Coordinates of C-alpha atoms in Angstrom, one line a residue:
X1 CA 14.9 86.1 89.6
X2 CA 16.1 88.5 91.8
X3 CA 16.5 86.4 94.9
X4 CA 18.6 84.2 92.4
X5 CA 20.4 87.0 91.5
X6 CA 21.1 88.2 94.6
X7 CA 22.1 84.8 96.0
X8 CA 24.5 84.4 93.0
X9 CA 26.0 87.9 93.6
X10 CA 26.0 86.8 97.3
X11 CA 27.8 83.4 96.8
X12 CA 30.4 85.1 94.4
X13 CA 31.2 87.2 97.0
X14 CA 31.5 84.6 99.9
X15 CA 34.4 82.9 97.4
X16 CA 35.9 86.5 96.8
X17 CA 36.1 86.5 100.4
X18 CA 37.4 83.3 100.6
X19 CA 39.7 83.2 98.1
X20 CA 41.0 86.6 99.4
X21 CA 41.4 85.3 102.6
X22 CA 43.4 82.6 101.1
X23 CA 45.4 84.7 99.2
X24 CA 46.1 86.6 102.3
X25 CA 46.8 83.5 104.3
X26 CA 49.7 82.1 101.7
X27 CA 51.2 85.3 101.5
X28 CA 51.5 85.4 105.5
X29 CA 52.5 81.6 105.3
X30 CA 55.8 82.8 103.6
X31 CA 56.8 85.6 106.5
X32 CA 59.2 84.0 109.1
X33 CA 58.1 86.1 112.3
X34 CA 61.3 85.9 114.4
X35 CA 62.1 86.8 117.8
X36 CA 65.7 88.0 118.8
X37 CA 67.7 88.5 122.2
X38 CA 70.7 89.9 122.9
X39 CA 72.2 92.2 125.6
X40 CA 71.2 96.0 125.2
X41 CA 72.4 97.3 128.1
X42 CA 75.8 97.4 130.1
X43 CA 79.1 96.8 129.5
X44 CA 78.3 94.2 126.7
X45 CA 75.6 96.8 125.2
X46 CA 78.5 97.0 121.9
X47 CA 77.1 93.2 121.1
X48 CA 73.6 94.2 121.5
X49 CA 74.1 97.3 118.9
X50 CA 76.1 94.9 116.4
X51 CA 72.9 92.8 116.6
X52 CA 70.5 95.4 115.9
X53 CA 72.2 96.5 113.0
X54 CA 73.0 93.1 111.6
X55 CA 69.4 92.2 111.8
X56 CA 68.3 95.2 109.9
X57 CA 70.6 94.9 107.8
X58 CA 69.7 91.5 107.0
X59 CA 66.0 92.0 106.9
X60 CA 66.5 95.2 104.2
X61 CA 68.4 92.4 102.2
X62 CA 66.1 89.5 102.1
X63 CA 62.4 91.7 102.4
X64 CA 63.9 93.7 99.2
X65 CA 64.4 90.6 97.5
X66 CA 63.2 88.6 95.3
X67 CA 63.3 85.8 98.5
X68 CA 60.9 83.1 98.6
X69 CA 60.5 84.2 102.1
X70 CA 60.4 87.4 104.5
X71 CA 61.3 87.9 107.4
X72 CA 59.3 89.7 110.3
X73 CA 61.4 90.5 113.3
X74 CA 58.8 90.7 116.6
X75 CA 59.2 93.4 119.0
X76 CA 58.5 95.9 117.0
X77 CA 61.9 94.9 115.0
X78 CA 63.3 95.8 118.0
X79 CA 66.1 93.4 119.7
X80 CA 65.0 92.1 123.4
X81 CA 67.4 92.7 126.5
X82 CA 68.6 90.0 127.9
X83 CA 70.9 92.2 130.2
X84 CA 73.5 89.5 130.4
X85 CA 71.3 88.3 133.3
X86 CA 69.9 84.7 133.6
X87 CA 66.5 86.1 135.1
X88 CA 66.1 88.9 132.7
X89 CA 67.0 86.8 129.2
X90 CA 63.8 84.9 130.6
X91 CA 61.9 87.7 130.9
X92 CA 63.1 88.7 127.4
X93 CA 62.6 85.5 125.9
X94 CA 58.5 85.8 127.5
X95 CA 58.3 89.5 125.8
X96 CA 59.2 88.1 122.3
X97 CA 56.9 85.0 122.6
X98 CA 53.7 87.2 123.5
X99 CA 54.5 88.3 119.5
X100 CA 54.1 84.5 118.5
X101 CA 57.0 84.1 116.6
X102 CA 58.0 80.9 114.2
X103 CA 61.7 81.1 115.6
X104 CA 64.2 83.0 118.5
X105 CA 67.7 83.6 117.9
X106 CA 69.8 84.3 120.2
X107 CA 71.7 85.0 122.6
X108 CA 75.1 85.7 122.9
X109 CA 76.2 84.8 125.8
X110 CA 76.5 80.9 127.3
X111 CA 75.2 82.2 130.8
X112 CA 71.5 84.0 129.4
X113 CA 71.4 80.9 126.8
X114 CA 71.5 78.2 129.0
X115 CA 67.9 78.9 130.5
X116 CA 66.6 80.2 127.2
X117 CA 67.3 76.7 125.7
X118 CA 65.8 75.3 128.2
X119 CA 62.6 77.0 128.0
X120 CA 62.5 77.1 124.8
X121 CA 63.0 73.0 124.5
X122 CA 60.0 73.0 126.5
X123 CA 58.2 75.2 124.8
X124 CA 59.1 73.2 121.2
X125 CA 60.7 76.3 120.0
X126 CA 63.2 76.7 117.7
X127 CA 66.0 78.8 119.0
X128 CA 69.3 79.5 117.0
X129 CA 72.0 80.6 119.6
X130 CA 74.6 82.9 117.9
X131 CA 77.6 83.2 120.3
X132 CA 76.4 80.9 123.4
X133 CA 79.3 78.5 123.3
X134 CA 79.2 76.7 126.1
X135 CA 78.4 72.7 125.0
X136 CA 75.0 72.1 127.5
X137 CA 73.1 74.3 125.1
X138 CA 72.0 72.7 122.2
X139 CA 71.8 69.2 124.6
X140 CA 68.7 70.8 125.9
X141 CA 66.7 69.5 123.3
X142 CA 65.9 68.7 119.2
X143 CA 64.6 72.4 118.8
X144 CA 67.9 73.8 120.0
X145 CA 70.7 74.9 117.5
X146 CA 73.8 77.2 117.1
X147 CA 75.7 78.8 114.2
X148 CA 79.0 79.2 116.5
X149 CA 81.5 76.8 117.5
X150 CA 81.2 75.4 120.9
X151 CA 83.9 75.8 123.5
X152 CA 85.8 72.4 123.6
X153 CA 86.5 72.9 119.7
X154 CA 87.2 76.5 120.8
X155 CA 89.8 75.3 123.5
X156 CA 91.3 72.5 121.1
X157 CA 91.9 75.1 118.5
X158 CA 93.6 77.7 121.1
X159 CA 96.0 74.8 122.4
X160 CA 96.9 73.6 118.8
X161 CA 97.5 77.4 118.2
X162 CA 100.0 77.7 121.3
X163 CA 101.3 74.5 119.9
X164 CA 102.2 75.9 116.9
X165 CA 103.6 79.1 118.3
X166 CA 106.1 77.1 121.1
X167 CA 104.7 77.8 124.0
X168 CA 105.0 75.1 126.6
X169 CA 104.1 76.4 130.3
X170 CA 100.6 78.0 130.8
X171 CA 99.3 79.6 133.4
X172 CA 95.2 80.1 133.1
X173 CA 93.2 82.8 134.8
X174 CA 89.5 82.1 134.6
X175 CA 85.4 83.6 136.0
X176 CA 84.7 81.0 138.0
X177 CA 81.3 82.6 138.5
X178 CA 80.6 82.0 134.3
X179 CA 79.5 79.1 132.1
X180 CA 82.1 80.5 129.4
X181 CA 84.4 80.6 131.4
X182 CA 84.5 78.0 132.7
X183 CA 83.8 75.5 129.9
X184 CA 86.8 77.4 127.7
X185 CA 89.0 76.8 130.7
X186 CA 88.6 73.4 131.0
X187 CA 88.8 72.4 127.0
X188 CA 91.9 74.3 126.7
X189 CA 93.1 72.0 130.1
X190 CA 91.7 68.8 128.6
X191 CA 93.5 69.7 125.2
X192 CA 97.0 71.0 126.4
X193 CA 98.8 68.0 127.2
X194 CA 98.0 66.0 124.1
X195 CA 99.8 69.4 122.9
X196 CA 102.8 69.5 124.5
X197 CA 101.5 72.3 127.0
X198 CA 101.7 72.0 130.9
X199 CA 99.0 74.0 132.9
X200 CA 101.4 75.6 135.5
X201 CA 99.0 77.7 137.1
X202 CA 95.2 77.8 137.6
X203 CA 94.3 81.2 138.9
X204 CA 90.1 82.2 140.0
X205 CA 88.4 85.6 139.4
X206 CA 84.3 86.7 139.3
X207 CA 83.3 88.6 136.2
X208 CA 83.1 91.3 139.0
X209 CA 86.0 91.9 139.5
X210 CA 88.8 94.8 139.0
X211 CA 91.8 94.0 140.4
X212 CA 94.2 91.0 138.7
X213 CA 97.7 91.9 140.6
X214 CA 97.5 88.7 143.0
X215 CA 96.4 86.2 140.0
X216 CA 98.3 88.1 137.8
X217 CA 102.0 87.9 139.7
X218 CA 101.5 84.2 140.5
X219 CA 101.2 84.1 136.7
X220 CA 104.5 85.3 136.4
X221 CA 105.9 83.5 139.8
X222 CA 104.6 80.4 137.8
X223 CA 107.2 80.4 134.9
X224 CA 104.7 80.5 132.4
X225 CA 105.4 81.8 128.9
X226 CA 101.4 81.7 128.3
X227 CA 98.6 83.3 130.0
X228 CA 94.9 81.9 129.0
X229 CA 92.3 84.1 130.0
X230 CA 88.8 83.3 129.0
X231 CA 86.6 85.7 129.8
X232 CA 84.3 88.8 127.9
X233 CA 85.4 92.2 126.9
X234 CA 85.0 94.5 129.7
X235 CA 87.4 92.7 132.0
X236 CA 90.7 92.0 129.2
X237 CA 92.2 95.3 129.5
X238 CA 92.4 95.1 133.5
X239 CA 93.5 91.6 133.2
X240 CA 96.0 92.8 130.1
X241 CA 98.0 95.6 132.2
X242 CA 97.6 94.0 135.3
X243 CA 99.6 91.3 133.6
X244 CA 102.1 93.4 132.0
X245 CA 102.4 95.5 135.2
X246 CA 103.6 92.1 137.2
X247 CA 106.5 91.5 134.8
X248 CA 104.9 89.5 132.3
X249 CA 106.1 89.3 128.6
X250 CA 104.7 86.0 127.5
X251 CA 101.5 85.9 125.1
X252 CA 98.2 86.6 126.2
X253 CA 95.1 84.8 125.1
X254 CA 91.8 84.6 125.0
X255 CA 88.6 83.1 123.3
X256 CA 85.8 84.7 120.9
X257 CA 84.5 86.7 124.0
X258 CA 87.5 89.5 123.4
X259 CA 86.3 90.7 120.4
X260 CA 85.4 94.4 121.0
X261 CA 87.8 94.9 123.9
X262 CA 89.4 98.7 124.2
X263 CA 92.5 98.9 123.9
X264 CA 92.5 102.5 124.4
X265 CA 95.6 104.0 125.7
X266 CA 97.4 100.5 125.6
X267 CA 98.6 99.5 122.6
X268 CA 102.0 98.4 124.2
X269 CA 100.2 96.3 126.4
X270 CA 98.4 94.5 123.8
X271 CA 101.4 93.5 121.6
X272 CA 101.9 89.6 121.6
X273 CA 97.6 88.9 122.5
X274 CA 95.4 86.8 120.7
X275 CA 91.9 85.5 120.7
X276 CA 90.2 83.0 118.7
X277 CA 87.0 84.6 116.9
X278 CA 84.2 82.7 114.5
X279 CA 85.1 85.5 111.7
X280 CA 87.5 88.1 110.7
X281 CA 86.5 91.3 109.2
X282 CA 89.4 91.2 107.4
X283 CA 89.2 87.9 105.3
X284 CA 88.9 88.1 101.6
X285 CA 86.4 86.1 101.2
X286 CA 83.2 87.5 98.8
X287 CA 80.3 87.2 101.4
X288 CA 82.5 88.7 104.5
X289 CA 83.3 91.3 102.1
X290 CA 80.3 92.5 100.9
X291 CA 78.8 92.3 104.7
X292 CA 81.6 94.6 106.0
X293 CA 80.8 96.8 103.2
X294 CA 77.9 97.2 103.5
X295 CA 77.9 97.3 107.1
X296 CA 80.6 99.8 107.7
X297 CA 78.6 102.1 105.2
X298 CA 75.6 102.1 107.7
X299 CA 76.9 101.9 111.0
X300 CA 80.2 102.6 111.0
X301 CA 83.3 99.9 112.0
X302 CA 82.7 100.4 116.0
X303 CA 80.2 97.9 116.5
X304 CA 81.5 95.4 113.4
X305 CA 82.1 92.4 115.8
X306 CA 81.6 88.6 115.5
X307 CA 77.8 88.9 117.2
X308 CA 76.8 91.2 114.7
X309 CA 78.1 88.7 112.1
X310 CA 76.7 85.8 113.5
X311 CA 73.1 87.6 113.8
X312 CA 73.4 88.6 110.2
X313 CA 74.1 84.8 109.4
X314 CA 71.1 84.0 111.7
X315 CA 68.4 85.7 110.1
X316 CA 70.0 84.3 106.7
X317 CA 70.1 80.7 108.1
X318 CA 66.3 80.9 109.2
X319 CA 65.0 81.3 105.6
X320 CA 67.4 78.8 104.0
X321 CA 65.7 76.2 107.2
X322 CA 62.1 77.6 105.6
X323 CA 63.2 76.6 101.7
X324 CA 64.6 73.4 103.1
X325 CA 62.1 72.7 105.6
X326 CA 58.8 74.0 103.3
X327 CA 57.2 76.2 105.4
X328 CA 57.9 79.7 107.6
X329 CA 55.7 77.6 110.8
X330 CA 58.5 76.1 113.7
X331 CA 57.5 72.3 112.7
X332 CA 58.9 73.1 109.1
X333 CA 62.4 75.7 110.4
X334 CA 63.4 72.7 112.6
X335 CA 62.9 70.2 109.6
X336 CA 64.9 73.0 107.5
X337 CA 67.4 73.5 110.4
X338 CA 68.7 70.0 111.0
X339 CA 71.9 68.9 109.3
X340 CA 72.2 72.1 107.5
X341 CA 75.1 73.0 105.8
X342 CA 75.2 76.8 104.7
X343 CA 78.0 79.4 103.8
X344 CA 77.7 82.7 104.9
X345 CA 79.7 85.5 106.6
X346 CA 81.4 83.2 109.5
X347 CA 82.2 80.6 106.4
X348 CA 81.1 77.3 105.9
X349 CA 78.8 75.8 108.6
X350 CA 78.0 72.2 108.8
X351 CA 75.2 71.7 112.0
X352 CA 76.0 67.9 113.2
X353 CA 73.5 65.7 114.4
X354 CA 73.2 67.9 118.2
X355 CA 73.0 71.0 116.1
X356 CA 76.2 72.3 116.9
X357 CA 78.3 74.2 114.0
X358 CA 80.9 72.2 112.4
X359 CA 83.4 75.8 111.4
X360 CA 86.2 77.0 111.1
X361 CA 88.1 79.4 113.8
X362 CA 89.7 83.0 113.1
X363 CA 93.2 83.7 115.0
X364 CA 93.1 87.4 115.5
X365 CA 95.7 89.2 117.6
X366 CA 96.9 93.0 118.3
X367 CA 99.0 95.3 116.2
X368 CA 99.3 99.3 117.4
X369 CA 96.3 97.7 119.2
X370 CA 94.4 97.1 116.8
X371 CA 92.8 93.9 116.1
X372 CA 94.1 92.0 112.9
X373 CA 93.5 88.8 111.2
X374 CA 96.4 86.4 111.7
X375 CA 95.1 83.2 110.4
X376 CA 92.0 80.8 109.8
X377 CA 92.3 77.4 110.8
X378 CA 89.5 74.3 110.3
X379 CA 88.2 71.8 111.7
X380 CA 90.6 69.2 110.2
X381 CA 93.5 71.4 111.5
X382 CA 94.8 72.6 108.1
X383 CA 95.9 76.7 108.1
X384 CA 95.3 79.7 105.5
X385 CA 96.8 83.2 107.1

């Protein structure tokens, strides 16, 4: 009787155990354990802190929730470094996998993406890129997607602008040494002459570089009443008064990559400048309101950019794929993930069938040099201001 006893008492405890385990085992099932990339360091470190924040902001949200799902961020929750360098967004990438994450997001920028999609295609992991617009990086394979727009909807939407505006002569200065830059710079050419816009003058710089006067008078030399210059943040305000220093008085534009410039000390300067942006932390609308809100209470308006907005949408985007898709696992996020359609802080998204963001664009520009919304327009062209 004992022995029976004992293996009764024994067997109860093996299905405890079990059972437990199980328990344990669903409850993990429903944690999303995501790895994210950005840059930390450098001159684009402002993008890196937005992202940190936004994640953590996000994560507070969804873990305090009632959320079918939770969300784990690898790393110690801490973001990885891609240092806006191709060779260490790799090594950044390999530092969140050794976590074993379900899903990456990131990164920012088109240059660090590129070989992170790539790699990640390979690997058959999901990886949501929030910023990269240059087109190649979703075409690296099925696993690949983005919640930004890519850069020849980017350029349409800057010519259509300067369409609308009246300017007919453009002169474009351009990285030659950067994917961005390169890929803005040739939409906007592909889409100017279908608006009314001649390309007068096609000017080269490196993302090194600190001194604009040659490009900058041949601008002017040029009789253009347009300057296009796509390229990031640290560079606009030597490009801006190099510009204005040469005589010129036309407008000024750029793409998403302006957003944080400093305008420090130059708000003449930047009076008649532009960018295009995925959001605007000025639009009315309820879920961009409550994220600046919130935001700005924690952190503060300095790093309240378009990459902190699209990380915050990210980490949102990742447990809508889960509910869509079943399951937290990378099988079931890519499942959730394709064709999505999802509103959020950067507005209504539609992913088409290469898991590029269907969206619209945000027309900011300069006033007292400070960056204010000017108008919104979509995909089918229409306009709200």
């Amino acid at each position: 009787m004992k022995k029976k006893a004992a293996s009764v008492i024994l067997a109860m405890s093996l299905a405890a155990s079990m059972f437990a385990g199980t328990t344990a085992m669903a409850e993990e099932d429903n944690v999303i354990k995501i790895g994210v990339i950005c840059s930390m360091t450098g001159g684009s470190a402002v993008y890196g802190e937005g992202a940190q924040n936004a994640i953590d902001l996000a994560v507070e949200e969804i873990n305090g929730s009632d959320s079918e799902y939770k969300v784990e961020i690898v790393n110690g929750g801490k973001v990885a470094d891609d240092a806006t360098d191709a060779k260490q967004a790799i090594n950044a990438y390999n530092s969140v996998m050794a976590d074993g994450p379900e899903a990456v997001v990131g990164c920012f920028f088109s240059s660090v993406t590129l070989p992170i999609a790539e790699q990640a295609a390979n690997d058959g992991m999901i990886l949501l890129a929030t910023g990269a617009t240059n087109k190649d990086v979703t075409l690296k394979g099925d696993t690949i997607f983005r919640n930004c727009f890519i850069d020849p909807y980017q350029g349409k939407m800057a010519a259509q602008f300067a369409n609308e505006q009246g300017w007919t002569k453009a002169a474009i200065i351009y990285a030659k040494d950067d994917d961005y830059s390169n890929g803005l710079k040739d939409a906007f050419i592909e889409n100017a002459e279908a608006n009314g816009i001649e390309v007068v003058y096609t000017g080269e710089c490196t993302t090194k570089d600190t001194d604009y006067s040659s490009q900058a008078s041949q601008a002017v030399a040029s009789g253009a009443d347009f300057l296009f210059y796509p390229c990031f943040l640290d560079t606009v305000p030597l490009l801006v008064s190099a510009a204005r220093d040469a005589g010129f008085t036309g407008a000024i534009m750029g793409g998403d990559g302006w957003d944080g410039a400093d305008t420090s000390g130059m708000e003449d300067y930047f009076e008649n400048c532009y960018f295009t942006n995925h959001y605007s932390s000025e639009d009315t609308a309820p879920a961009v309101a409550n994220f600046v809100s919130k935001y700005t209470e924690k952190y503060g308006s300095e790093s309240l950019n378009a990459c902190a907005a699209l990380y915050y949408d990210a980490i949102y985007m990742m447990v809508e794929a889960a509910k869509i898709g079943g399951g937290s696992d990378t099988e079931s996020l890519v499942k959730g993930m394709t064709g999505m359609e999802f509103t959020g802080v950067n507005g209504n998204i539609k992913l088409d069938e290469n898991g590029d963001a269907i969206k619209s664009v945000a027309i900011n520009h300069y006033v007292d040099g400070e960056v204010k919304w000017l108008e919104t327009l979509s995909p089918e062209g229409e306009k709200t201001e």
